[in-house]
Coordinates of C-alpha atoms in Angstrom, one line a residue:
M986 CA 1.2 13.5 11.7
I987 CA -1.2 16.5 11.2
E988 CA 0.5 19.2 9.2
K989 CA 0.5 22.6 10.6
M990 CA -1.7 25.2 8.8
K991 CA -1.6 28.9 8.3
K992 CA -4.6 31.0 7.7
Y993 CA -4.6 33.8 5.1
T994 CA -7.2 36.5 4.6
F995 CA -7.2 38.4 1.2
V996 CA -8.7 41.8 0.6
L997 CA -9.4 42.6 -3.1
Y998 CA -11.0 45.2 -5.1
H999 CA -14.3 43.6 -6.4
L1000 CA -13.3 44.0 -10.1
E1001 CA -10.0 42.1 -9.5
Y1002 CA -11.8 39.3 -7.5
P1003 CA -12.6 36.9 -10.6
D1004 CA -9.0 37.3 -11.9
F1005 CA -7.6 36.5 -8.4
L1006 CA -9.8 33.5 -8.0
S1007 CA -8.6 32.1 -11.4
K1008 CA -5.0 32.6 -10.5
L1009 CA -5.5 31.1 -7.1
Q1010 CA -7.3 28.1 -8.7
E1011 CA -4.2 27.7 -11.0
L1012 CA -2.0 27.6 -7.9
G1013 CA -4.1 24.8 -6.3
M1014 CA -2.9 25.0 -2.8
V1015 CA -5.5 27.1 -0.7
H1016 CA -8.3 25.5 1.1
I1017 CA -11.0 28.1 0.9
I1018 CA -12.8 29.2 4.1
R1019 CA -16.6 28.8 3.5
S1020 CA -18.8 31.7 4.5
T1021 CA -21.9 30.4 3.0
D1022 CA -23.6 27.2 1.6
E1023 CA -25.7 29.2 -0.9
K1024 CA -26.1 27.6 -4.3
S1025 CA -26.4 30.0 -7.4
P1026 CA -28.4 28.9 -10.4
A1027 CA -25.2 28.5 -12.3
L1028 CA -23.9 26.2 -9.4
I1029 CA -27.0 24.1 -9.5
Q1030 CA -27.0 23.8 -13.2
N1031 CA -23.2 22.9 -13.2
R1032 CA -23.9 20.2 -10.6
E1033 CA -26.8 18.7 -12.6
L1034 CA -24.5 18.5 -15.6
L1035 CA -21.8 16.8 -13.6
D1036 CA -24.3 14.2 -12.3
E1037 CA -25.5 13.4 -15.8
Y1038 CA -21.9 13.1 -17.2
S1039 CA -20.8 11.0 -14.2
Q1040 CA -23.9 8.6 -14.7
A1041 CA -23.2 8.4 -18.3
L1042 CA -19.5 7.6 -17.7
K1043 CA -20.4 5.0 -15.1
F1044 CA -22.7 3.3 -17.6
L1045 CA -19.9 3.3 -20.2
Q1046 CA -17.3 1.9 -17.9
K1047 CA -19.5 -1.2 -17.4
I1048 CA -19.4 -2.1 -21.2
E1049 CA -16.9 -5.0 -21.7
D1050 CA -16.5 -5.0 -25.4
K1051 CA -14.4 -1.8 -25.9
D1052 CA -12.4 -3.1 -29.0
A1053 CA -14.2 -0.9 -31.6
K1054 CA -13.4 2.8 -31.8
Q1055 CA -16.0 5.0 -33.5
I1056 CA -15.2 8.6 -34.3
T1057 CA -17.9 11.3 -33.7
S1058 CA -18.0 14.9 -34.6
L1059 CA -20.9 15.6 -32.2
P1060 CA -20.5 18.3 -29.6
T1061 CA -20.0 17.0 -26.0
K1062 CA -23.6 17.9 -24.9
A1063 CA -25.1 16.4 -28.0
L1064 CA -23.2 13.2 -27.6
L1065 CA -24.4 12.9 -23.9
N1066 CA -28.0 13.5 -25.2
Q1067 CA -27.5 10.9 -27.8
I1068 CA -26.2 8.3 -25.4
K1069 CA -29.0 9.2 -22.8
N1070 CA -31.7 8.8 -25.5
A1071 CA -30.2 5.5 -26.7
R1072 CA -30.2 4.3 -23.1
E1073 CA -33.9 5.2 -22.7
E1074 CA -34.8 3.7 -26.0
K1075 CA -33.0 0.4 -24.9
D1076 CA -34.7 0.4 -21.5
N1077 CA -38.1 0.8 -23.3
L1078 CA -37.3 -1.9 -25.7
L1079 CA -36.2 -4.3 -23.0
R1080 CA -39.5 -3.7 -21.2
K1081 CA -41.5 -4.4 -24.4
Q1082 CA -39.2 -7.5 -25.1
E1083 CA -40.1 -8.8 -21.6
A1084 CA -43.9 -8.2 -22.2
L1085 CA -43.6 -10.0 -25.6
R1086 CA -41.8 -13.0 -24.0
K1087 CA -44.6 -13.2 -21.5
Q1088 CA -47.2 -13.1 -24.2
I1089 CA -45.4 -15.8 -26.3
K1090 CA -45.0 -18.0 -23.3
D1091 CA -48.8 -17.7 -22.8
I1092 CA -49.8 -18.8 -26.4
E1093 CA -47.0 -20.9 -27.2
P1094 CA -48.7 -24.1 -26.1
W1095 CA -51.4 -23.4 -28.7
G1096 CA -48.9 -23.6 -31.5
H1097 CA -48.9 -21.6 -34.8
F1098 CA -52.3 -21.1 -36.4
E1099 CA -54.2 -18.2 -38.2
Y1100 CA -57.0 -16.5 -36.2
E1101 CA -58.9 -16.4 -39.6
L1102 CA -59.5 -20.0 -39.4
V1103 CA -61.3 -19.7 -36.1
R1104 CA -63.4 -16.8 -37.4
N1105 CA -64.4 -18.9 -40.4
L1106 CA -65.4 -21.8 -38.2
R1107 CA -67.6 -19.6 -36.0
N1108 CA -69.0 -17.9 -39.2
N1109 CA -70.2 -21.4 -40.3
G1110 CA -71.9 -22.2 -37.0
V1111 CA -69.0 -24.1 -35.5
G1112 CA -68.1 -22.7 -32.0
V1113 CA -64.6 -23.0 -31.0
Q1114 CA -63.6 -22.5 -27.3
F1115 CA -60.1 -22.7 -25.8
Y1116 CA -59.5 -24.0 -22.4
H1117 CA -56.7 -25.1 -20.1
C1118 CA -56.7 -26.8 -16.6
L1119 CA -54.5 -29.0 -14.4
K1120 CA -54.1 -32.3 -15.9
N1121 CA -55.4 -34.2 -13.0
H1122 CA -58.6 -32.0 -13.1
F1123 CA -59.3 -32.9 -16.8
N1124 CA -62.4 -35.2 -16.9
P1125 CA -62.1 -38.1 -19.4
D1126 CA -65.7 -38.2 -19.9
W1127 CA -65.6 -34.9 -21.7
K1128 CA -63.9 -36.6 -24.6
K1129 CA -67.0 -38.8 -24.9
D1130 CA -69.6 -36.2 -24.5
Y1131 CA -68.0 -33.3 -26.5
V1132 CA -65.7 -32.8 -29.4
I1133 CA -62.3 -32.0 -27.7
R1134 CA -58.9 -31.9 -29.1
E1135 CA -55.9 -31.9 -26.8
I1136 CA -53.3 -29.4 -28.0
A1137 CA -50.4 -29.6 -25.6
E1138 CA -49.3 -30.2 -21.9
R1139 CA -46.8 -27.9 -20.2
S1140 CA -45.8 -28.2 -16.5
G1141 CA -48.8 -30.3 -15.6
I1142 CA -51.3 -27.9 -17.4
L1143 CA -53.4 -29.4 -20.3
Y1144 CA -54.4 -27.2 -23.1
F1145 CA -57.4 -28.4 -25.3
V1146 CA -60.1 -27.0 -27.7
L1147 CA -63.7 -27.5 -27.7
L1148 CA -65.8 -27.6 -31.0
H1149 CA -69.5 -27.3 -30.5
Q1150 CA -72.7 -26.1 -32.1
G1151 CA -75.2 -24.0 -30.4
E1152 CA -74.5 -22.8 -26.8
A1153 CA -71.1 -23.9 -25.4
P1154 CA -71.3 -26.5 -22.6
A1155 CA -70.1 -25.4 -19.2
L1156 CA -66.7 -27.2 -18.4
E1157 CA -64.9 -26.9 -15.1
A1158 CA -61.8 -25.5 -16.8
D1159 CA -60.4 -22.0 -17.4
R1160 CA -61.2 -20.4 -20.7
F1161 CA -58.3 -18.9 -22.7
S1162 CA -58.4 -15.5 -24.5
F1163 CA -55.8 -14.8 -27.3
H1164 CA -54.0 -11.7 -27.9
H1165 CA -54.7 -9.8 -31.0
S1166 CA -51.5 -11.0 -32.5
T1167 CA -50.6 -14.4 -33.6
L1168 CA -47.7 -16.4 -32.3
F1169 CA -46.0 -15.9 -35.5
E1170 CA -46.5 -12.1 -35.4
L1171 CA -45.3 -12.0 -31.8
E1172 CA -42.2 -13.9 -32.6
K1173 CA -41.6 -11.8 -35.6
E1174 CA -41.9 -8.6 -33.5
L1175 CA -39.6 -10.1 -30.7
D1176 CA -36.9 -10.7 -33.4
E1177 CA -37.2 -7.2 -34.6
L1178 CA -37.0 -5.8 -31.0
G1179 CA -33.8 -7.9 -30.5
N1180 CA -32.3 -6.5 -33.7
R1181 CA -33.0 -2.9 -32.5
I1182 CA -31.5 -3.7 -29.1
Q1183 CA -28.5 -5.3 -30.6
A1184 CA -28.1 -2.2 -32.9
I1185 CA -28.1 0.0 -29.8
E1186 CA -25.5 -2.2 -28.0
D1187 CA -23.3 -2.1 -31.1
Y1188 CA -23.5 1.7 -31.1
F1189 CA -22.5 1.8 -27.3
N1190 CA -19.5 -0.7 -28.1
G1191 CA -18.4 1.6 -30.9
I1192 CA -18.7 4.8 -29.1
V1193 CA -17.6 3.8 -25.5
N1194 CA -13.8 4.7 -25.9
V1195 CA -14.4 8.1 -27.6
A1196 CA -17.4 9.1 -25.3
S1197 CA -15.6 8.0 -22.2
E1198 CA -12.5 9.9 -23.1
V1199 CA -14.7 13.0 -24.0
F1200 CA -16.8 12.8 -20.9
Q1201 CA -13.7 12.5 -18.5
K1202 CA -12.4 15.7 -20.0
E1203 CA -15.9 17.5 -19.6
I1204 CA -16.2 16.3 -16.1
Q1205 CA -12.8 17.7 -15.2
R1206 CA -13.7 21.0 -16.9
L1207 CA -17.0 21.2 -15.2
T1208 CA -15.5 20.3 -11.8
G1209 CA -13.0 23.2 -12.1
E1210 CA -16.0 25.6 -13.1
Y1211 CA -18.0 24.3 -10.1
A1212 CA -15.2 24.8 -7.7
Y1213 CA -14.5 28.4 -9.1
E1214 CA -18.4 29.3 -9.0
D1215 CA -18.5 27.9 -5.5
A1216 CA -15.4 29.8 -4.3
S1217 CA -16.7 33.0 -5.9
L1218 CA -19.7 32.9 -3.5
Q1219 CA -17.5 32.6 -0.4
G1220 CA -16.1 36.2 -0.7
I1221 CA -17.6 38.6 1.9
K1222 CA -18.6 42.0 0.5
E1223 CA -17.4 45.0 2.4
A1224 CA -17.2 48.8 1.8
D1225 CA -20.6 49.0 -0.1
N1226 CA -19.5 45.9 -2.2
H1227 CA -16.3 47.6 -3.4
L1228 CA -14.1 45.1 -1.5
K1229 CA -14.3 41.4 -1.3
V1230 CA -12.6 39.5 1.7
I1231 CA -11.9 35.8 1.3
G1232 CA -9.9 33.5 3.7
G1233 CA -8.2 30.2 3.2
W1234 CA -5.8 27.6 4.8
I1235 CA -2.6 26.4 3.5
P1236 CA -0.1 23.9 5.1
V1237 CA 3.0 25.5 6.4
S1238 CA 5.2 23.2 4.1
K1239 CA 3.5 24.8 1.0
E1240 CA 3.4 28.4 2.3
A1241 CA 6.6 29.5 0.5
K1242 CA 5.0 29.1 -2.9
L1243 CA 1.8 31.0 -1.8
I1244 CA 4.1 33.8 -0.5
E1245 CA 5.7 33.9 -3.8
F1246 CA 2.4 34.2 -5.4
I1247 CA 1.3 37.0 -3.2
K1248 CA 4.3 39.0 -3.9
E1249 CA 3.9 38.6 -7.7
Q1250 CA 0.2 39.6 -7.6
Q1251 CA 0.9 42.5 -5.0
L1252 CA -2.1 41.4 -2.8
I1253 CA -3.2 42.8 0.4
H1254 CA -3.3 40.0 2.9
F1255 CA -3.1 39.0 6.6
S1256 CA -1.8 35.7 7.9
E1257 CA -1.8 34.0 11.3
D1258 CA -1.1 30.6 12.7
A1259 CA -4.1 28.1 12.8
K1260 CA -5.8 27.9 16.1
A1261 CA -7.8 24.8 17.1
E1262 CA -11.0 26.8 17.8
D1263 CA -10.9 28.1 14.1
D1264 CA -11.4 24.3 13.1
P1265 CA -8.6 24.3 10.4
P1266 CA -8.7 21.5 7.8
I1267 CA -6.7 18.4 8.4
S1268 CA -3.9 17.3 6.0
L1269 CA -2.0 14.0 7.1
K1270 CA 1.7 13.7 6.4
N1271 CA 3.2 10.3 7.1
N1272 CA 6.1 8.4 5.9
W1273 CA 5.5 5.8 2.9
F1274 CA 4.6 3.0 5.3
N1275 CA 2.1 4.7 7.5
R1276 CA 0.5 6.4 4.5
L1277 CA -0.7 3.0 3.5
F1278 CA -2.9 2.9 6.6
E1279 CA -4.3 6.6 6.2
P1280 CA -7.4 5.3 4.3
I1281 CA -8.2 3.1 7.4
T1282 CA -8.1 6.3 9.6
K1283 CA -10.2 8.1 7.2
M1284 CA -12.8 5.2 7.2
Y1285 CA -13.4 6.3 10.9
M1286 CA -12.9 10.0 10.8
L1287 CA -10.0 12.6 10.7
P1288 CA -8.7 13.8 14.0
K1289 CA -9.3 17.3 15.2
Y1290 CA -6.6 19.8 14.6
N1291 CA -5.3 19.8 18.2
D1292 CA -5.4 16.0 18.4
F1293 CA -2.9 13.4 17.4
D1294 CA -2.9 11.5 14.1
L1295 CA -3.1 8.0 15.4
T1296 CA -2.2 6.5 12.1
P1297 CA 1.4 5.7 12.8
F1298 CA 0.5 4.3 16.3
M1299 CA -2.2 1.9 15.0
A1300 CA -0.5 0.8 11.8
P1301 CA 1.9 -1.8 13.4
F1302 CA -0.9 -3.2 15.5
F1303 CA -3.4 -3.4 12.6
M1304 CA -0.7 -5.4 10.5
L1305 CA 0.0 -7.7 13.5
F1306 CA -3.6 -8.4 14.2
F1307 CA -4.3 -9.3 10.5
G1308 CA -1.5 -11.8 10.7
F1309 CA -2.8 -13.1 14.1
C1310 CA -6.4 -13.7 12.4
N1311 CA -4.9 -15.2 9.4
A1312 CA -1.7 -17.0 10.7
D1313 CA -0.7 -19.3 8.0
I1314 CA 2.6 -19.2 6.0
A1315 CA 1.0 -20.5 2.8
Y1316 CA -1.8 -18.1 2.9
G1317 CA 0.6 -15.2 3.5
I1318 CA 2.5 -16.4 0.4
V1319 CA -0.5 -16.5 -1.7
L1320 CA -1.6 -13.0 -0.8
I1321 CA 1.8 -11.6 -1.6
L1322 CA 1.9 -13.2 -5.0
L1323 CA -1.6 -12.2 -5.8
T1324 CA -0.9 -8.6 -5.0
I1325 CA 2.3 -8.6 -7.0
V1326 CA 0.2 -9.7 -10.0
L1327 CA -2.6 -7.2 -9.4
R1328 CA -0.3 -4.3 -8.9
A1329 CA 1.5 -5.0 -12.3
K1330 CA -2.0 -4.7 -14.0
I1331 CA -3.5 -1.9 -11.8
K1332 CA -3.0 1.8 -13.1
D1333 CA -4.8 3.6 -10.4
P1334 CA -2.4 4.8 -7.7
A1335 CA -4.8 4.6 -4.7
T1336 CA -5.7 0.9 -5.7
K1337 CA -1.9 0.2 -6.1
A1338 CA -1.3 1.5 -2.6
M1339 CA -4.2 -0.7 -1.2
M1340 CA -2.3 -3.6 -3.0
T1341 CA 0.9 -2.7 -1.3
L1342 CA -1.1 -2.8 2.0
V1343 CA -2.4 -6.3 1.4
M1344 CA 1.2 -7.3 0.6
F1345 CA 2.3 -6.2 4.0
F1346 CA -0.7 -8.2 5.5
G1347 CA 0.6 -11.2 3.7
I1348 CA 4.1 -10.8 5.2
S1349 CA 2.3 -10.4 8.7
S1350 CA 0.5 -13.8 8.0
I1351 CA 3.8 -15.4 7.1
I1352 CA 5.4 -14.2 10.4
M1353 CA 2.5 -15.1 12.6
G1354 CA 2.2 -18.4 10.7
W1355 CA 5.7 -19.2 11.8
V1356 CA 5.2 -18.1 15.4
M1357 CA 1.9 -20.3 15.6
G1358 CA 3.4 -23.1 13.3
S1359 CA 0.7 -23.4 10.6
M1360 CA 1.3 -23.8 7.0
L1361 CA -1.6 -24.7 4.6
G1362 CA -3.6 -26.1 7.7
Y1363 CA -0.7 -28.4 8.6
D1364 CA 0.8 -28.1 12.1
L1365 CA 4.6 -27.5 11.7
K1366 CA 5.1 -28.5 15.5
A1367 CA 4.6 -32.1 14.4
I1368 CA 7.8 -32.1 12.4
P1369 CA 10.6 -32.9 14.8
S1370 CA 13.1 -30.7 13.2
L1371 CA 10.9 -27.6 13.3
G1372 CA 8.8 -28.2 16.5
E1373 CA 11.2 -26.8 19.0
K1374 CA 11.6 -23.7 16.8
I1375 CA 8.1 -22.7 16.9
L1376 CA 7.4 -20.0 19.5
V1377 CA 3.8 -20.6 20.4
Q1378 CA 3.4 -24.3 21.3
N1379 CA -0.3 -24.8 22.3
N1380 CA -3.7 -22.9 22.3
D1381 CA -3.2 -21.7 25.8
Q1382 CA -0.1 -19.8 24.7
I1383 CA -2.1 -18.3 21.7
F1384 CA -4.8 -17.2 24.1
N1385 CA -2.3 -15.5 26.5
L1386 CA -0.5 -13.9 23.4
A1387 CA -4.0 -12.2 22.3
L1388 CA -4.6 -11.0 26.0
L1389 CA -0.9 -9.6 26.0
L1390 CA -1.4 -7.8 22.7
G1391 CA -4.5 -6.2 24.0
V1392 CA -3.1 -5.0 27.1
I1393 CA -0.1 -3.5 25.3
Q1394 CA -2.3 -1.7 22.8
I1395 CA -4.7 -0.4 25.6
L1396 CA -1.8 1.0 27.7
F1397 CA -0.2 2.4 24.6
G1398 CA -3.4 4.2 24.0
I1399 CA -3.7 5.6 27.6
S1400 CA 0.0 6.7 27.3
I1401 CA -1.0 8.6 24.1
A1402 CA -3.9 10.2 26.0
T1403 CA -1.7 11.2 28.8
I1404 CA 0.7 13.0 26.6
K1405 CA -2.1 14.5 24.8
K1406 CA -3.6 15.9 28.0
I1407 CA -0.3 17.3 29.1
R1408 CA 0.4 19.1 25.7
Q1409 CA -3.1 20.6 25.5
S1410 CA -3.9 21.6 29.1
G1411 CA -0.6 21.2 31.0
P1412 CA 1.0 18.6 33.4
M1413 CA -1.6 18.8 36.0
H1414 CA -4.3 17.7 33.6
G1415 CA -2.3 14.6 32.7
L1416 CA -2.0 13.2 36.0
S1417 CA -5.3 11.5 36.1
E1418 CA -4.5 9.7 32.8
F1419 CA -1.0 8.9 34.2
G1420 CA -2.6 7.3 37.3
T1421 CA -4.9 5.3 35.0
F1422 CA -1.9 4.0 33.2
L1423 CA -0.2 2.9 36.5
F1424 CA -3.3 1.2 37.8
I1425 CA -4.2 -0.7 34.6
S1426 CA -0.5 -1.6 34.4
A1427 CA -0.4 -3.1 37.9
I1428 CA -3.7 -5.0 37.7
S1429 CA -2.6 -6.4 34.4
V1430 CA 0.5 -7.8 36.0
L1431 CA -1.7 -9.3 38.7
G1432 CA -3.9 -10.8 36.0
A1433 CA -0.9 -12.4 34.3
Q1434 CA -0.4 -14.4 37.6
Q1435 CA -3.9 -16.0 37.1
L1436 CA -2.7 -17.2 33.7
G1437 CA 0.3 -19.0 35.0
T1438 CA 3.0 -16.3 34.8
D1439 CA 5.6 -16.1 37.7
I1440 CA 5.5 -12.5 39.0
S1441 CA 7.0 -13.2 42.3
A1442 CA 9.9 -10.9 41.5
V1443 CA 7.7 -7.9 41.0
Q1444 CA 4.7 -8.7 43.3
P1445 CA 5.8 -7.0 46.4
Y1446 CA 6.1 -3.7 44.5
L1447 CA 2.7 -3.8 42.7
K1448 CA 0.9 -2.1 45.5
Y1449 CA 2.9 1.1 44.9
P1450 CA 1.7 1.7 41.3
I1451 CA -1.9 0.6 42.4
W1452 CA -2.1 3.1 45.3
V1453 CA -0.3 6.0 43.5
G1454 CA -2.6 5.4 40.5
L1455 CA -5.7 5.5 42.6
A1456 CA -4.7 8.6 44.3
L1457 CA -4.0 10.4 41.0
I1458 CA -7.3 9.3 39.7
M1459 CA -9.2 10.3 42.7
L1460 CA -7.5 13.8 43.4
F1461 CA -6.6 15.1 39.9
N1462 CA -9.4 13.9 37.6
Q1463 CA -10.3 17.6 37.2
P1464 CA -7.5 19.9 38.7
G1465 CA -8.6 23.1 40.4
R1466 CA -11.9 21.7 41.7
N1467 CA -12.7 21.0 45.3
P1468 CA -10.8 17.7 46.3
L1469 CA -13.9 16.2 47.9
I1470 CA -15.9 16.7 44.8
N1471 CA -12.9 15.2 42.8
I1472 CA -12.9 12.1 45.1
A1473 CA -16.6 11.5 44.7
S1474 CA -16.4 11.9 40.8
G1475 CA -13.2 9.8 41.0
L1476 CA -15.1 6.8 42.3
W1477 CA -17.5 6.9 39.2
L1478 CA -14.4 7.4 37.0
L1479 CA -12.6 4.4 38.6
Y1480 CA -15.7 2.2 38.1
N1481 CA -15.7 3.1 34.4
I1482 CA -12.0 2.5 34.1
V1483 CA -12.2 -1.0 35.6
T1484 CA -15.4 -2.1 33.8
G1485 CA -14.1 -0.5 30.5
F1486 CA -10.7 -2.2 30.7
F1487 CA -12.2 -5.7 31.3
G1488 CA -14.7 -5.1 28.5
D1489 CA -11.9 -4.0 26.1
I1490 CA -9.5 -6.7 27.0
L1491 CA -12.1 -9.3 26.3
S1492 CA -12.5 -8.0 22.8
Y1493 CA -9.0 -9.2 22.2
I1494 CA -9.9 -12.8 22.9
R1495 CA -11.6 -12.7 19.4
L1496 CA -8.0 -12.7 17.9
F1497 CA -7.4 -16.1 19.6
A1498 CA -10.7 -17.4 18.3
L1499 CA -10.2 -16.3 14.8
G1500 CA -6.7 -17.5 14.6
V1501 CA -7.5 -20.9 16.0
S1502 CA -10.7 -21.2 13.9
S1503 CA -8.6 -20.5 10.6
A1504 CA -6.1 -23.2 11.5
I1505 CA -8.9 -25.7 12.4
L1506 CA -10.8 -25.0 9.1
G1507 CA -7.5 -25.6 7.2
F1508 CA -6.9 -28.9 9.0
V1509 CA -10.5 -30.0 8.3
V1510 CA -10.1 -29.2 4.5
N1511 CA -6.9 -31.3 4.5
S1512 CA -8.7 -34.2 6.3
I1513 CA -11.5 -34.3 3.9
G1514 CA -9.2 -33.8 0.9
A1515 CA -7.0 -36.8 2.0
Q1516 CA -10.1 -38.9 2.2
M1517 CA -11.1 -38.0 -1.3
S1518 CA -7.7 -38.7 -2.7
G1519 CA -8.4 -42.3 -2.0
I1520 CA -11.3 -42.6 -4.6
P1521 CA -10.1 -44.8 -7.5
I1522 CA -9.1 -43.1 -10.8
I1523 CA -10.6 -39.6 -10.2
G1524 CA -9.5 -39.3 -6.6
P1525 CA -6.2 -37.2 -7.2
V1526 CA -8.2 -34.8 -9.5
I1527 CA -10.9 -34.3 -6.9
F1528 CA -8.3 -34.0 -4.3
I1529 CA -6.6 -31.0 -6.0
I1530 CA -9.9 -29.3 -6.9
F1531 CA -11.3 -29.6 -3.3
M1532 CA -8.0 -28.5 -1.7
L1533 CA -7.8 -25.4 -4.0
F1534 CA -11.5 -24.6 -3.3
G1535 CA -11.3 -25.2 0.5
H1536 CA -8.2 -23.3 1.1
S1537 CA -9.3 -20.4 -1.1
L1538 CA -12.5 -20.1 0.9
N1539 CA -10.6 -20.3 4.2
L1540 CA -8.2 -17.7 3.0
A1541 CA -11.1 -15.4 2.0
L1542 CA -12.9 -15.9 5.3
G1543 CA -9.6 -15.3 7.2
A1544 CA -8.7 -12.2 5.1
L1545 CA -12.3 -10.8 5.8
S1546 CA -12.0 -11.5 9.5
G1547 CA -8.3 -10.3 9.7
F1548 CA -9.5 -7.0 8.3
V1549 CA -12.8 -6.4 10.0
H1550 CA -12.0 -7.4 13.5
P1551 CA -8.7 -5.3 13.7
L1552 CA -10.8 -2.5 12.3
R1553 CA -13.1 -2.9 15.4
L1554 CA -10.2 -3.1 17.9
T1555 CA -8.7 0.0 16.4
F1556 CA -11.9 2.2 16.3
V1557 CA -13.5 1.1 19.5
E1558 CA -10.8 0.0 21.9
F1559 CA -7.7 1.8 20.7
F1560 CA -9.2 5.0 19.6
K1561 CA -11.3 5.3 22.8
N1562 CA -8.3 4.7 25.3
A1563 CA -6.1 7.2 23.2
A1564 CA -8.9 9.8 23.7
F1565 CA -9.2 10.4 20.0
E1566 CA -11.2 13.5 19.2
G1567 CA -13.0 14.0 15.7
P1568 CA -14.2 14.5 13.2
G1569 CA -11.8 16.9 11.5
M1570 CA -12.5 18.6 8.1
E1571 CA -10.3 17.2 5.3
Y1572 CA -7.8 19.6 3.5
K1573 CA -9.2 20.2 0.1
P1574 CA -7.3 22.8 -1.8
F1575 CA -9.1 25.0 -4.3
S1576 CA -8.0 23.8 -7.7
K1577 CA -9.3 22.8 -11.1
H1578 CA -9.4 19.2 -9.8
S1579 CA -11.2 19.9 -6.6
K1580 CA -13.8 17.4 -5.6
V1581 CA -17.4 18.5 -5.8
K1582 CA -19.1 18.5 -2.4
E1583 CA -22.0 16.2 -2.2

């Protein structure tokens, strides 16, 4: 749910303002109301430093060899500059190394020789020309007519030397020009560059632990300073700059500590309940299970203050849809075991929570795998003792189940929209949404008849919700307006409702397609693996390798589709029918650990 907010406005003497901000930052509960986006020189400089330290820390975190621990007495900024200079030097050396390798590759076919020898020959009247051409372009008659020595052949290119006196003959080949350095000199220079690069890498490996620790502390300190400097700019000057007025938001659940702080500091303040038009920040408060799904909600956007937090409503559906797309008992067990191992190794709380979410996805896969009768690509319905216990017996039933889940989620979304309209604007404004609920419910039951469901018991009564729903849609789509205008606009609204519903419900067919395709791929892997097991001697080994690879790939594809498609169904179909309103501003309390605004 969305936490209730209180708005506090503080009036301070300008000389007391800095001390007040420091203590408010220590409290770490108030979301400062922004009055300006102005950036002071100190703020800009602080941000640049933060970027530099963050980039350096990201670079250090990529270093794998972190066993060595070198001690440094350098100040933090000097250490940053030293690492920055070392990185720049390494980049320059790597560019030189690449250029040297290219030069060596060019002259390597000619081998090691001294350029002085060529100069001596030319000084004694013997011309020396170096050529290269495609081997099939080399004319054998050249060897008869001239003094030619073949040196080497590389990738179909022939390298040769022509010795002559007087003017050089014209050959249909490319003349080669040497660099100033010999191959030996270039190789020696390349070795020296490699040693210098290795020395820099050794320095990074030795300093990485100390530097990472120092930079993390410095980033934390700079982040606090940035938040303080930014907050100091949000105060509005009053009474010829003698007073500073600053406002903030705080969740009602934390208000008691703020009141205690106000009494201790004897602050002049005003408070009021948050209003939707003031656009208060959003803080979500859910139980431990629904809290796992909050990152998914935030991937889309936070709701407005007067809207509903849809996280608790979409969480069971999202979990169920993942299991539908990845319906296999064995795959679910693998996901659970994998997350248990990863949770034991991971220290970051957010990543641990994500692993817990994946564990629930694994549980859902096990449940839906049993419902559909699939385990490691094998059909459990083929086992006599289990076949009758499987709830879904064929693909037609899987198809119908996907549509049923779609109808349930869409109607659930419409019911949420109805309640929200009633809460925000009164009962009259919720009648149109309620009419939509009745109309969609009735035509869904009629549609179930086309899929083979017996609706004879309720069919005589379906006309009542249809007509009542149509009347509510036509007459109350905008209460207080001329009924004739409402009827005219109601026709357009009805068109959108019908076409929108059928468009939405068709999206849920993908659940059927993904669930069936995952089972088919598992079956194909098993079939190919069984054929490979018949290979003499090495057959069992190939069978195990192929089964591991094939099912791992199928699990990865199923997990990807099992996350992406429910994400689409949630954001497009469910949120739309629930009349979701956003984006809301995230609650970010002013503290020493405040995140720097991008």
